[in-house]
XYZ file of C-alpha atoms in Angstrom:
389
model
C -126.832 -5.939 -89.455
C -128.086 -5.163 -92.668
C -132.002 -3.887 -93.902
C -133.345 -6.927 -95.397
C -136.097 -6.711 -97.492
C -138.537 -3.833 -97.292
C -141.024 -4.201 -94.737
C -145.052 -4.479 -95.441
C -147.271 -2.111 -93.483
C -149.728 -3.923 -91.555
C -150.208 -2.502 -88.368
C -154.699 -1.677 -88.462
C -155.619 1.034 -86.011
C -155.554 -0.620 -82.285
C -158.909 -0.592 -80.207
C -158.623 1.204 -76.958
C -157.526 -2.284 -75.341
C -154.302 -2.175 -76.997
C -153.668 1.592 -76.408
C -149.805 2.862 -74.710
C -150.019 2.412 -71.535
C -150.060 -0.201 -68.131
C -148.300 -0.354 -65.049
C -144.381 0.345 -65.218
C -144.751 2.298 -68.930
C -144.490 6.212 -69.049
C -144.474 8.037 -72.321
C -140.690 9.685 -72.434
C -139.642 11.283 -75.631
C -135.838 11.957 -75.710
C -134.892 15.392 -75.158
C -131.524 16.596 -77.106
C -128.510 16.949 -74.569
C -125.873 18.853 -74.240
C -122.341 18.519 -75.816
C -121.012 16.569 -72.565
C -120.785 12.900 -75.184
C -118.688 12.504 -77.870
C -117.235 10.289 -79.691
C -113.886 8.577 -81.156
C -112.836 6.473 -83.846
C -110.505 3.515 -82.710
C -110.575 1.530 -85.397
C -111.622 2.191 -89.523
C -111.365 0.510 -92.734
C -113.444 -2.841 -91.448
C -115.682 -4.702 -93.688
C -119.076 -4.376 -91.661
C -118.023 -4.213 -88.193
C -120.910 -6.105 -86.745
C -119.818 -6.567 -83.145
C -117.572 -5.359 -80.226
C -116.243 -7.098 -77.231
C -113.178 -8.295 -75.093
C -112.645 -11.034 -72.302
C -112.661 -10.627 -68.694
C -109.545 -8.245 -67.500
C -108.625 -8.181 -70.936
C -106.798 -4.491 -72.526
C -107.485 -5.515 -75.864
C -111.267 -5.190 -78.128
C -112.026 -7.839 -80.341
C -114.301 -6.600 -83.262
C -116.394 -9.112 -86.006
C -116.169 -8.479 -89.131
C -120.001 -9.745 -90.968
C -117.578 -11.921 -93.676
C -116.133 -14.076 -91.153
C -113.322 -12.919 -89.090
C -112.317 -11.273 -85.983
C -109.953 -8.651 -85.608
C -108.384 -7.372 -82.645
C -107.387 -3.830 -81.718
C -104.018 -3.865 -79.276
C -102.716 -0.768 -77.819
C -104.709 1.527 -80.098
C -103.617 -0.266 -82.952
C -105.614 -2.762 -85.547
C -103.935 -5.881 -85.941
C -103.504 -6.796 -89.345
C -103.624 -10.800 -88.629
C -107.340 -11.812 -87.635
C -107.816 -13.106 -84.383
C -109.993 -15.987 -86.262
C -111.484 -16.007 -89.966
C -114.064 -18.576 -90.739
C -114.696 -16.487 -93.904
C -115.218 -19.888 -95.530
C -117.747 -21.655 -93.525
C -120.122 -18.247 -93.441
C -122.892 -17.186 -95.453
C -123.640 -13.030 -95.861
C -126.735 -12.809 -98.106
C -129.858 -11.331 -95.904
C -129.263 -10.729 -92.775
C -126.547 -13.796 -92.456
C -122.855 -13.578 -91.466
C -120.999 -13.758 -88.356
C -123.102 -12.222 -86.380
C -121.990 -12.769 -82.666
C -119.309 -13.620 -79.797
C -119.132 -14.244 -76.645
C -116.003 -15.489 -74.026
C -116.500 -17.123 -71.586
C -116.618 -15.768 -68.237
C -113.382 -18.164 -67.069
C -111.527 -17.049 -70.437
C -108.535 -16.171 -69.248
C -108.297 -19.864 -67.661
C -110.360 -22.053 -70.131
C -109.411 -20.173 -73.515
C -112.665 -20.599 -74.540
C -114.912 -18.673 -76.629
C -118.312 -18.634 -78.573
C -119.518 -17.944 -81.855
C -123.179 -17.312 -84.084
C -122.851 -17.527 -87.389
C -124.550 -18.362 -90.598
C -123.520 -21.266 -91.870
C -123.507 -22.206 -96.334
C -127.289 -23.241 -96.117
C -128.183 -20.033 -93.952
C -128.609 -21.690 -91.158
C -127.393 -20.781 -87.767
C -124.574 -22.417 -85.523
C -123.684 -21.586 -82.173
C -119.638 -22.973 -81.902
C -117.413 -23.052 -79.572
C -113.432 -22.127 -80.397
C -110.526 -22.591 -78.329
C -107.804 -19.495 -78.272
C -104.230 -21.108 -79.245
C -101.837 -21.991 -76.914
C -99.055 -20.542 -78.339
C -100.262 -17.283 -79.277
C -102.979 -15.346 -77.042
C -103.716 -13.270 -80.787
C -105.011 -16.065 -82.503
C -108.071 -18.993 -82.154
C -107.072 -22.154 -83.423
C -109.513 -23.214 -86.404
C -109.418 -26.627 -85.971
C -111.021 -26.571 -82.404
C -114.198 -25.884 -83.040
C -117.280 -27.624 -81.676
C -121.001 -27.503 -82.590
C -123.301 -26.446 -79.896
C -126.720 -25.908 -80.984
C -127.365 -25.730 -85.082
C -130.746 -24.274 -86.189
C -132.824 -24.214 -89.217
C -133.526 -21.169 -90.918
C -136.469 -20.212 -93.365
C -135.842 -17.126 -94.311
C -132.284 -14.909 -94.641
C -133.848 -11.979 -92.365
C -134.546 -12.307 -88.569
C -131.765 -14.596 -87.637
C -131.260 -13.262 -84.495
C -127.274 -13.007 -83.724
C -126.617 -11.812 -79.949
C -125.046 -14.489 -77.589
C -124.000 -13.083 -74.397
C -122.915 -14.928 -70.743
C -125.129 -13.764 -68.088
C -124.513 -13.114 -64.831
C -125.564 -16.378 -63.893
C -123.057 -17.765 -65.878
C -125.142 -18.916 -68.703
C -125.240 -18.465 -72.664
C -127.866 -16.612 -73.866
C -128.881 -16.457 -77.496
C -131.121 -14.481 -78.986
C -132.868 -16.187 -81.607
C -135.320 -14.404 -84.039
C -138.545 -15.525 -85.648
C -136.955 -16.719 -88.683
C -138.122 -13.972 -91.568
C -140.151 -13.159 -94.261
C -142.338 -10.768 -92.756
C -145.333 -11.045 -90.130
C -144.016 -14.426 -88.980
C -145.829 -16.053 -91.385
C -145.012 -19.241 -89.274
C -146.620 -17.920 -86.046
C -143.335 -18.980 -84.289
C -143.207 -15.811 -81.932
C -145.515 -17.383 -80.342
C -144.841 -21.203 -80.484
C -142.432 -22.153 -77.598
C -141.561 -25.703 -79.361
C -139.691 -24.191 -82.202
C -136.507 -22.157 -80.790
C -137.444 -19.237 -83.120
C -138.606 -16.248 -81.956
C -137.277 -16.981 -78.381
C -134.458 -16.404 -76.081
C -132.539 -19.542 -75.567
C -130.239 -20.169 -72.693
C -127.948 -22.921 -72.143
C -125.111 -24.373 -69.572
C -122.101 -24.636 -71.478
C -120.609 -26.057 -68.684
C -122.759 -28.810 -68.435
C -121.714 -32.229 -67.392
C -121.412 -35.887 -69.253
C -119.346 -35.243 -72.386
C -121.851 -32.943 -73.741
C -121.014 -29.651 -75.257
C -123.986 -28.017 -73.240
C -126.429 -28.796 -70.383
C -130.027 -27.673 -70.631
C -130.509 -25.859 -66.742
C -132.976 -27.203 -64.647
C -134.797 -23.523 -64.186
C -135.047 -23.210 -67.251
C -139.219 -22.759 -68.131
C -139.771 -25.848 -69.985
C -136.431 -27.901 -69.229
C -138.374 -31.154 -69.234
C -139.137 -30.651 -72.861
C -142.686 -31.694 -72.168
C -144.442 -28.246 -73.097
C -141.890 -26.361 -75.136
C -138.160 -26.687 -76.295
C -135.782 -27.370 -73.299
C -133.211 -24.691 -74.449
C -136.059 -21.779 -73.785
C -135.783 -19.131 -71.740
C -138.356 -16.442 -72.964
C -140.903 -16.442 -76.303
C -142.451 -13.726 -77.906
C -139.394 -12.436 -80.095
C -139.371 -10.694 -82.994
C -135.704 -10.055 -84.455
C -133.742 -9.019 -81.015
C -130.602 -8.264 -82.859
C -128.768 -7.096 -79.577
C -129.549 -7.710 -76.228
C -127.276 -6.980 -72.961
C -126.759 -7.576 -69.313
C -126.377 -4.718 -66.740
C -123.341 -4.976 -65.140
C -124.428 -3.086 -62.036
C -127.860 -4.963 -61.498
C -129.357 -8.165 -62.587
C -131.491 -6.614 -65.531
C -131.666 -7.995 -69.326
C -132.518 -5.341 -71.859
C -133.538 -6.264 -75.488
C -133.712 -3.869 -78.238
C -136.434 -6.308 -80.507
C -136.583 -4.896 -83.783
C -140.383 -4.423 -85.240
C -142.059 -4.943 -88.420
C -143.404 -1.813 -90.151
C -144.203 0.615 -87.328
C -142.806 0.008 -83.893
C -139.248 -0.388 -82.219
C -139.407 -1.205 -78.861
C -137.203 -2.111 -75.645
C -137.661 -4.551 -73.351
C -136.289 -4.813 -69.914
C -136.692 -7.729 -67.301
C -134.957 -9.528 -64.271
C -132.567 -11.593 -65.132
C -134.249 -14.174 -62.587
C -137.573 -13.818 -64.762
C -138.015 -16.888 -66.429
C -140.647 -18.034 -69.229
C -141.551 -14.525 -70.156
C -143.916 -13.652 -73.363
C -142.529 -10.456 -75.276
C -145.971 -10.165 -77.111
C -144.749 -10.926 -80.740
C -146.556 -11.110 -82.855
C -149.687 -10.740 -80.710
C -148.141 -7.304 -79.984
C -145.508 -4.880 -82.188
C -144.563 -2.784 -78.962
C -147.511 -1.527 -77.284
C -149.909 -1.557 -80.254
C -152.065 -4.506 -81.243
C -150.893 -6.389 -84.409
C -153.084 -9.170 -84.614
C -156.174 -7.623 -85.536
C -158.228 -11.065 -84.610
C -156.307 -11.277 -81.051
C -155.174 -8.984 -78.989
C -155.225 -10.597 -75.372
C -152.274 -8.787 -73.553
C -152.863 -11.010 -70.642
C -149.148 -12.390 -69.004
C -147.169 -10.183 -71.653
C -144.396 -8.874 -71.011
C -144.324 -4.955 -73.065
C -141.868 -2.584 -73.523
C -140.601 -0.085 -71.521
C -139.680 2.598 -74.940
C -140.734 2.189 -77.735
C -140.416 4.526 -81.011
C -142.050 5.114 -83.991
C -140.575 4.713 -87.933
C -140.837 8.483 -88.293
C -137.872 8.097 -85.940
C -136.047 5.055 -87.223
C -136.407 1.817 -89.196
C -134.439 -0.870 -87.005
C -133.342 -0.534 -83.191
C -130.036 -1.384 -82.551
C -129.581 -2.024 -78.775
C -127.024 -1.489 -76.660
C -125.601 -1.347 -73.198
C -126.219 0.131 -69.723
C -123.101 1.999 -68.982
C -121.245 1.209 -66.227
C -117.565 2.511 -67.305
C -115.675 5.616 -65.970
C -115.505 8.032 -69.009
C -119.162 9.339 -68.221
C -119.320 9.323 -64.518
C -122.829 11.629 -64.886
C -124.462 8.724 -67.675
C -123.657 5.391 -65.356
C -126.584 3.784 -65.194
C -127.956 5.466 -68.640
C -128.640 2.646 -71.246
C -127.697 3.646 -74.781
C -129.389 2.480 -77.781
C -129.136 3.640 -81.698
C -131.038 2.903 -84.947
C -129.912 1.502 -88.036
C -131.261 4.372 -90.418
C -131.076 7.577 -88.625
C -127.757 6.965 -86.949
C -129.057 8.769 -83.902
C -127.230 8.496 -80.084
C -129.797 8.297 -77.208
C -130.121 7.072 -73.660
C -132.274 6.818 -71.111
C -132.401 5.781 -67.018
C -134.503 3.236 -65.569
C -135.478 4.017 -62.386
C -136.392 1.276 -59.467
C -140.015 1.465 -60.438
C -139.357 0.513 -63.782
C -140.013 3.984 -65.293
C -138.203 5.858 -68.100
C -135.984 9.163 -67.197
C -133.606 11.140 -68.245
C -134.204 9.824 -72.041
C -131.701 12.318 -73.982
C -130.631 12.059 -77.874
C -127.088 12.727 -78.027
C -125.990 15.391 -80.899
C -122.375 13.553 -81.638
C -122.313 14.098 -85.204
C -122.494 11.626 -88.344
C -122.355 7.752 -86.630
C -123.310 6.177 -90.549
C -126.101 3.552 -90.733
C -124.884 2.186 -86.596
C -124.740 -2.020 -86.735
C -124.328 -2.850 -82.933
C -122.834 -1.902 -79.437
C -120.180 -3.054 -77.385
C -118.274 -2.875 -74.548
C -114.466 -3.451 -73.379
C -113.500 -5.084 -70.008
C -113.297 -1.852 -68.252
C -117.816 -0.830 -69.196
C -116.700 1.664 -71.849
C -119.346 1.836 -74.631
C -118.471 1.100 -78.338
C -120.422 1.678 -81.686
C -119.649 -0.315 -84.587
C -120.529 0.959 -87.994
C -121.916 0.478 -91.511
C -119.214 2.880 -92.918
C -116.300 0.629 -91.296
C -115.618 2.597 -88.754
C -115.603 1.589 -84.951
C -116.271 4.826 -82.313
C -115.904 4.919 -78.775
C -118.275 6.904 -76.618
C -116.010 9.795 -74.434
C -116.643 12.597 -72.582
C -116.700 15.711 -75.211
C -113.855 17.943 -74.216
């Protein structure tokens, strides 16, 4: 992801109402670790590494590169062919490019896998591509298929993380569509897709490429868009499922004061993140602040700490047998490792910042098909997290 343009400062003083605090929310500043993490570079020399991922059961990690294609690192090596380039049909300026993937949970049966990506007029397309027949290394081109394609305002705040659940959905995360301070109001508008989490059945029946579910909180369309699945968004840039518990996290990123994560039950539908009524825990609406049926964060940090959240995973892989459990998280400007435990009562422990050394301005998170944790970025590079020897 890259800074768009600079951000206004217009958080006013909250009124004791919108003070830190509430039920599940304990104030947990990270504490710096020991040398136990470290890292390791497993791939270099990308052109904004924006993404990391790799089927079910599969050895191999597929990386996106921001202009359009996907690479694929096999047996420690970086292929030089791209798995898929699109470079093309992508725009980069803003916040645009490819931005996201996501196979399908039945990949190594159906072949099938899922792309976001800014399309010539900016605006964003959710695709589906079919892996060749004749060679597992490459997609075929000519089989994609147009999901979902959504209007964008702005070249900031496009959103970019699709991701199957564990209830075998596609989530997308869709942001509020730019500028600054949603001038729009769609954070708060559940019949635009903006600003929202979407989540659709890809598997869905009658020729179409998707299937609204019936659970979803307004699948009738009557009250807000059918594809919705939580409002209240600002820009979550990456969001992840836990693979040990049936918990979404969201790292939203905030305007001009506040980065914040948000955790929730995967079951929990129709939930209101607070944009733009809220930037974390702190009023921003200076006319409304009702914090009635919002859903707030769980951490949230200040921009004396960081500019832009970059979220990332609960680990669940073998490498770091003491962190399972720990969910990691970065920034785009300070570059900084930390992690924290959620406990059953929904409280923050264990936070820790990591000291690993010089990660560059960090783009996203991934994992492989074994839990281990990846971080792609800015400078090219792609790091694994280890143990430190």
């Amino acid at each position: 992801m890259t800074v768009g343009p600079r951000r206004w400062l217009a958080l006013a003083a909250c009124a004791l109402s919108c003070a830190r605090g509430g039920e599940g929310y304990n104030v947990s500043e990270p504490v710096m670790g020991d040398s136990g993490v470290a890292v390791t570079v497993v791939a270099n020399g990308l052109d904004s590494p924006l993404f990391v991922t790799a089927p079910p059961d599969d050895p191999r990690l597929f990386i996106l590169e921001r202009p359009g294609r996907i690479r694929i690192v096999r047996d420690g090596a970086l292929l030089d062919t791209p798995f898929l380039d699109i470079t093309d049909s992508v725009a980069t300026g803003g916040e645009r490019g490819l931005l996201g993937l996501a196979f399908h949970p039945a990949y190594p049966e159906n072949g099938t896998l899922y792309l976001n990506y800014s399309d010539g007029d900016g605006d964003t397309r959710i695709t589906r591509y079919t892996v060749r027949a004749d060679d597992p290394d490459r997609a075929d081109p000519a089989s994609a298929v147009l999901l979902l394609e959504i209007d964008q305002p702005y070249g900031n705040h496009n959103g970019g993380m699709i991701a199957f659940g564990p209830d075998g959905m596609l989530y997308i995360g869709m942001g509020d569509g730019g500028s600054a301070n949603d001038p729009h109001g769609h954070g708060q508008n559940p019949m635009t897709v903006l600003g929202a989490m979407l989540r659709i059945d890809v598997d869905g029946d009658g020729g179409s490429p998707f299937a609204v579910p019936s659970d979803n909180p307004f699948a009738d369309g009557t009250d807000g868009r059918a594809e919705i699945w939580a409002v209240g968004l600002r820009n979550p840039w990456r969001f992840s499922f836990d693979r040990g518990g049936d918990r979404l996290v969201i790292g939203d990123v905030g305007q001009g004061a506040w980065e914040e994560i948000n955790v929730a039950g995967v079951a929990e539908a129709g939930l209101n993140y607070g944009w733009k009524v809220m930037e974390g825990r702190h009023c921003f609406r200076k006319d409304d602040c009702a914090q009635t049926g919002l859903k707030l964060p769980v951490v949230e940090y200040g921009h004396d700490q960081g500019c832009s959240i970059i979220g990332g995973y609960v680990y669940r892989g073998a490498a770091l047998p003491a962190l399972v459990g720990h969910y990691f998280y970065s920034d785009w400007c300070r570059g900084w490792l930390r992690s924290f435990r959620l406990d059953e009562a929904g409280l923050v422990t264990e936070h820790t910042e990591w000291p690993v050394g010089d990660l560059g301005n960090v783009l996203s998170f991934g994992e492989d098909a074994d839990g281990e944790l990846y971080i792609a970025s800015q400078n090219g590079s792609v790091f694994q997290v280890v143990r430190a020897p």
